[in-house]
CSV table of C-alpha atoms and ligand atoms in Angstrom, one decimal:
chain,number,residue,atom,x,y,z
A,1,MET,CA,55.9,-91.1,126.6
A,2,ILE,CA,54.9,-90.7,130.3
A,3,LYS,CA,55.5,-87.4,132.0
A,4,SER,CA,55.6,-87.8,135.8
A,5,LYS,CA,55.3,-85.1,138.3
A,6,GLU,CA,58.5,-83.2,138.6
A,7,LYS,CA,58.0,-82.3,142.3
A,8,GLY,CA,60.2,-84.2,144.7
A,9,LEU,CA,58.9,-86.7,147.2
A,10,LEU,CA,58.3,-85.6,150.8
A,11,ILE,CA,59.5,-88.6,152.9
A,12,VAL,CA,58.8,-88.7,156.7
A,13,VAL,CA,61.0,-91.0,158.7
A,14,SER,CA,60.2,-91.7,162.3
A,15,GLY,CA,61.2,-94.3,164.9
A,16,PRO,CA,62.3,-94.4,168.5
A,17,SER,CA,65.6,-92.8,169.6
A,18,GLY,CA,68.3,-95.4,169.0
A,19,CYS,CA,66.6,-97.3,166.2
A,20,GLY,CA,69.2,-96.3,163.7
A,21,LYS,CA,67.2,-93.9,161.5
A,22,SER,CA,69.9,-91.3,161.2
A,23,THR,CA,72.5,-93.8,160.0
A,24,LEU,CA,70.0,-95.2,157.6
A,25,ASN,CA,69.0,-91.8,156.2
A,26,GLN,CA,72.6,-90.7,155.8
A,27,SER,CA,73.4,-93.9,153.9
A,28,LEU,CA,70.3,-93.4,151.7
A,29,LEU,CA,71.6,-89.9,150.7
A,30,LYS,CA,74.8,-91.5,149.4
A,31,MET,CA,72.9,-94.2,147.6
A,32,ARG,CA,70.3,-92.0,145.7
A,33,LYS,CA,70.5,-88.9,143.6
A,34,ASN,CA,68.5,-85.7,144.1
A,35,ILE,CA,67.7,-86.2,147.7
A,36,VAL,CA,68.4,-84.1,150.8
A,37,MET,CA,67.7,-84.1,154.5
A,38,SER,CA,65.7,-81.3,156.0
A,39,ILE,CA,67.7,-79.6,158.7
A,40,SER,CA,65.6,-79.0,161.7
A,41,ASP,CA,65.8,-76.1,164.2
A,42,THR,CA,66.2,-77.3,167.8
A,43,THR,CA,66.6,-75.9,171.3
A,44,ARG,CA,68.5,-79.0,172.3
A,45,LYS,CA,72.2,-78.6,173.1
A,46,PRO,CA,74.6,-80.1,170.5
A,47,ARG,CA,76.0,-83.5,171.3
A,48,ASN,CA,79.6,-84.2,170.9
A,49,GLY,CA,80.5,-84.2,167.2
A,50,GLU,CA,77.2,-82.5,166.1
A,51,LYS,CA,77.7,-79.5,163.8
A,52,ASN,CA,75.5,-76.4,163.7
A,53,LYS,CA,73.6,-76.1,160.4
A,54,VAL,CA,74.6,-79.6,159.4
A,55,ASP,CA,72.9,-81.9,162.0
A,56,TYR,CA,70.5,-79.2,163.3
A,57,ASN,CA,70.2,-75.4,163.5
A,58,PHE,CA,70.8,-75.1,167.2
A,59,ILE,CA,68.9,-72.0,168.4
A,60,SER,CA,67.6,-70.5,171.6
A,61,LYS,CA,64.1,-71.1,173.0
A,62,GLU,CA,63.3,-67.3,172.4
A,63,GLU,CA,64.3,-67.6,168.7
A,64,PHE,CA,62.3,-70.8,168.3
A,65,LEU,CA,59.1,-69.2,169.8
A,66,LYS,CA,59.6,-66.2,167.6
A,67,ASN,CA,59.9,-68.5,164.5
A,68,ILE,CA,56.6,-70.2,165.6
A,69,ASP,CA,54.9,-66.8,165.6
A,70,ASN,CA,56.4,-66.0,162.2
A,71,LYS,CA,55.0,-69.3,160.8
A,72,LYS,CA,58.5,-70.5,159.8
A,73,TYR,CA,57.7,-74.1,160.5
A,74,LEU,CA,55.9,-76.8,158.5
A,75,GLU,CA,55.5,-78.6,161.8
A,76,TYR,CA,57.1,-78.5,165.2
A,77,ALA,CA,57.0,-80.5,168.4
A,78,SER,CA,58.4,-80.7,171.9
A,79,TYR,CA,60.4,-83.8,172.7
A,80,ALA,CA,62.2,-84.5,176.0
A,81,ASP,CA,61.8,-80.9,177.1
A,82,ASN,CA,63.2,-79.4,173.9
A,83,TYR,CA,61.6,-77.9,170.8
A,84,TYR,CA,62.2,-79.3,167.3
A,85,GLY,CA,60.8,-77.8,164.1
A,86,THR,CA,61.0,-78.2,160.3
A,87,PRO,CA,61.7,-74.9,158.5
A,88,ILE,CA,59.2,-74.9,155.7
A,89,LYS,CA,61.2,-72.8,153.1
A,90,ARG,CA,64.1,-75.3,152.5
A,91,VAL,CA,61.6,-78.2,152.2
A,92,ASP,CA,59.4,-76.5,149.6
A,93,ASP,CA,62.3,-75.0,147.7
A,94,ASN,CA,63.8,-78.4,147.2
A,95,LEU,CA,60.5,-80.2,146.4
A,96,ASN,CA,59.8,-77.6,143.8
A,97,LYS,CA,63.2,-78.2,142.2
A,98,GLY,CA,62.3,-81.9,141.9
A,99,ILE,CA,64.6,-82.9,144.8
A,100,ASP,CA,63.3,-85.4,147.4
A,101,VAL,CA,63.3,-84.3,151.0
A,102,ILE,CA,63.6,-86.5,154.1
A,103,LEU,CA,62.1,-85.3,157.3
A,104,GLU,CA,63.5,-87.2,160.3
A,105,ILE,CA,60.9,-86.2,162.8
A,106,ASP,CA,58.9,-87.6,165.8
A,107,ILE,CA,55.4,-89.1,165.7
A,108,GLU,CA,53.8,-85.8,166.7
A,109,GLY,CA,55.4,-84.0,163.8
A,110,ALA,CA,54.6,-86.8,161.4
A,111,ARG,CA,50.9,-86.5,162.4
A,112,LYS,CA,51.0,-82.8,161.6
A,113,VAL,CA,52.6,-83.4,158.2
A,114,ASN,CA,50.0,-86.0,157.5
A,115,GLU,CA,47.3,-83.4,157.9
A,116,LEU,CA,49.1,-80.8,155.8
A,117,ARG,CA,50.7,-82.8,153.0
A,118,LYS,CA,48.5,-85.5,151.6
A,119,ASP,CA,51.2,-86.7,149.2
A,120,ALA,CA,53.9,-87.3,151.8
A,121,ILE,CA,55.3,-90.9,152.4
A,122,PHE,CA,55.5,-92.1,156.0
A,123,ILE,CA,58.2,-94.7,156.9
A,124,PHE,CA,58.6,-96.1,160.5
A,125,ILE,CA,61.9,-97.6,161.5
A,126,MET,CA,61.5,-100.2,164.2
A,127,PRO,CA,64.3,-101.7,166.4
A,128,PRO,CA,64.5,-105.5,166.2
A,129,SER,CA,63.5,-105.7,169.9
A,130,MET,CA,63.2,-103.4,172.9
A,131,LYS,CA,66.2,-105.1,174.4
A,132,VAL,CA,68.4,-104.2,171.4
A,133,LEU,CA,67.0,-100.6,171.5
A,134,LYS,CA,68.0,-100.3,175.2
A,135,GLU,CA,71.4,-101.6,174.4
A,136,ARG,CA,71.9,-99.2,171.5
A,137,LEU,CA,70.7,-96.2,173.6
A,138,VAL,CA,73.1,-97.1,176.5
A,139,ALA,CA,76.1,-97.9,174.2
A,140,ARG,CA,76.0,-94.6,172.3
A,141,LYS,CA,76.7,-92.7,175.5
A,142,THR,CA,75.1,-89.4,174.3
A,143,GLU,CA,72.5,-89.1,177.2
A,144,THR,CA,72.4,-89.4,180.9
A,145,LYS,CA,70.8,-92.5,182.5
A,146,GLU,CA,67.7,-90.4,183.3
A,147,GLN,CA,67.5,-89.1,179.7
A,148,ILE,CA,67.9,-92.7,178.4
A,149,VAL,CA,65.0,-93.8,180.6
A,150,GLU,CA,62.9,-90.9,179.3
A,151,ARG,CA,63.7,-91.8,175.6
A,152,PHE,CA,63.1,-95.5,176.3
A,153,LYS,CA,59.6,-94.8,177.8
A,154,THR,CA,58.8,-92.5,174.8
A,155,ALA,CA,59.8,-95.4,172.5
A,156,TYR,CA,56.9,-97.5,173.7
A,157,LYS,CA,54.4,-94.7,172.8
A,158,GLU,CA,56.0,-94.2,169.4
A,159,ILE,CA,55.9,-97.9,168.5
A,160,ASN,CA,52.2,-97.9,169.2
A,161,GLU,CA,51.7,-95.4,166.3
A,162,VAL,CA,53.3,-97.6,163.7
A,163,SER,CA,50.0,-98.4,162.0
A,164,LYS,CA,49.6,-94.8,161.0
A,165,TYR,CA,52.6,-95.0,158.7
A,166,ASN,CA,52.7,-96.4,155.1
A,167,TYR,CA,55.8,-98.5,155.6
A,168,VAL,CA,57.6,-100.2,158.4
A,169,ILE,CA,61.3,-101.4,158.4
A,170,VAL,CA,62.6,-103.5,161.2
A,171,ASN,CA,66.2,-102.3,161.4
A,172,ASP,CA,68.1,-105.5,162.2
A,173,ASP,CA,70.6,-105.4,159.4
A,174,ILE,CA,71.6,-101.9,158.1
A,175,ASN,CA,72.2,-103.0,154.5
A,176,GLU,CA,68.9,-104.9,154.2
A,177,SER,CA,67.1,-101.9,155.7
A,178,LEU,CA,68.8,-99.6,153.3
A,179,ASN,CA,67.8,-101.7,150.3
A,180,LYS,CA,64.2,-101.7,151.6
A,181,MET,CA,64.2,-97.9,152.0
A,182,ASN,CA,65.7,-97.5,148.5
A,183,ALA,CA,63.0,-99.8,147.1
A,184,ILE,CA,60.2,-97.9,148.7
A,185,LEU,CA,61.3,-94.7,147.2
A,186,THR,CA,61.8,-96.3,143.8
A,187,CYS,CA,58.3,-97.7,144.0
A,188,GLU,CA,56.8,-94.4,145.1
A,189,LYS,CA,58.3,-92.8,142.0
A,190,CYS,CA,56.4,-95.3,139.8
A,191,ARG,CA,53.0,-94.7,141.3
A,192,VAL,CA,50.3,-93.9,138.6
A,193,ASP,CA,49.1,-90.9,140.6
A,194,ARG,CA,52.4,-89.2,139.8
A,195,ILE,CA,51.6,-89.3,136.1
A,196,GLU,CA,50.9,-85.9,134.8
A,197,ASP,CA,50.7,-86.5,131.1
A,198,VAL,CA,50.7,-89.4,128.6
A,199,ASP,CA,51.9,-88.7,125.1
A,200,LEU,CA,51.6,-91.7,122.8
A,201,GLY,CA,52.6,-89.9,119.6
A,202,ASN,CA,50.6,-89.9,116.4
A,203,LYS,CA,48.8,-93.3,116.0
A,204,GLU,CA,48.0,-92.9,112.3
A,205,GLU,CA,51.6,-92.1,111.5
A,206,LEU,CA,52.8,-95.2,113.4
A,207,ILE,CA,50.2,-97.4,111.7
A,208,HIS,CA,51.2,-96.0,108.3
A,209,GLU,CA,54.9,-96.9,109.1
A,210,ILE,CA,53.8,-100.5,109.9
A,211,LEU,CA,51.9,-100.8,106.6
A,212,THR,CA,54.5,-99.2,104.4
A,213,ASN,CA,57.7,-100.7,105.7
B,1,5GP,P1,67.4,-86.2,168.9
B,1,5GP,O1,67.4,-85.3,170.1
B,1,5GP,O2,67.7,-87.6,169.2
B,1,5GP,O3,68.2,-85.6,167.8
B,1,5GP,O4,65.9,-86.1,168.4
B,1,5GP,C1,64.8,-86.4,169.2
B,1,5GP,C2,63.6,-86.7,168.4
B,1,5GP,O5,63.1,-85.5,167.7
B,1,5GP,C3,63.8,-87.7,167.3
B,1,5GP,O6,62.6,-88.6,167.2
B,1,5GP,C4,63.9,-86.9,166.0
B,1,5GP,O7,63.5,-87.6,164.9
B,1,5GP,C5,62.9,-85.8,166.4
B,1,5GP,N1,63.0,-84.6,165.6
B,1,5GP,C6,64.2,-84.1,165.0
B,1,5GP,N2,63.9,-83.0,164.3
B,1,5GP,C7,62.5,-82.8,164.4
B,1,5GP,C8,61.6,-81.8,163.8
B,1,5GP,O8,62.0,-80.9,163.1
B,1,5GP,N3,60.3,-82.0,164.2
B,1,5GP,C9,59.9,-83.0,164.9
B,1,5GP,N4,58.6,-83.0,165.2
B,1,5GP,N5,60.7,-83.9,165.5
B,1,5GP,C10,62.0,-83.8,165.2
C-alpha cells in the first residue's frame, strides 16, 4: 500500500575516541539486516589486531593525497596527524542497493557529510563522564600516554559539537545503547518523507464488495 524509498539510510556515527562507538556499531551490524560499515582509508598505522581492508584500508600518505586529487572521497579529515577518508563508491553502491551504510567518522567529516547529503542521519555517542572516558582510553592500551592526552583534549572539542547531531546516546550500558540505536534506525525508516508512493487500490471496487457481501 505504501511504497517507501528503496535507497538505504546513510548513518553518521561520531563520538570521542574511547566512547565505545566501534563496539556499538559492530553489535548493530549483527542485530539488523541490510546494513554495512563503510571502510575508511587511513594513513594511521594498524593497531594490534586490526586487519587491512576490514578495520581500515591502511594506505600511505602519498596514495591518500593522490586519492584526494582523484576525488575518491565523500569526505576526509586529518585527526591526530593522520588522514582518514570515506571512499565514496562503496557508500553509494550500497545505498543504491537499499543497504544502510554506517560512517564512523569524526566531527569534521560529519560536518562535510551534512553539507553534501541532506538525508543523512547523525548520531553522537557520548561517554557517561570524562572520567570514564579517560579510564577507557588508558585501559585499552592502544596509544602512548601522549597520544591519549591528545585524543582526550580532542574529546572536549568533539563533545561541544553534539548539538549539530540529530540524536545523542550516552553510552553507559552497551545493551541499552544498542537498543536505542536500533530504535533510531527503525524510526528513521518510518519517516513520512521516505514515502515514494501510496497505492490505496480501487475505492469503488472495495465499496462494491462491502455492499454486495
Ligand atoms: P581511530 O584512529 O581511533 O581509529 O580513529 C580516529 C578518529 O577518526 C575517530 O573519531 C574515527 O571515527 C575517525 N575516522 C575514522 N574514519 C574516518 C573517515 O573516513 N573520515 C573521518 N572524517 N574520520 C574518520
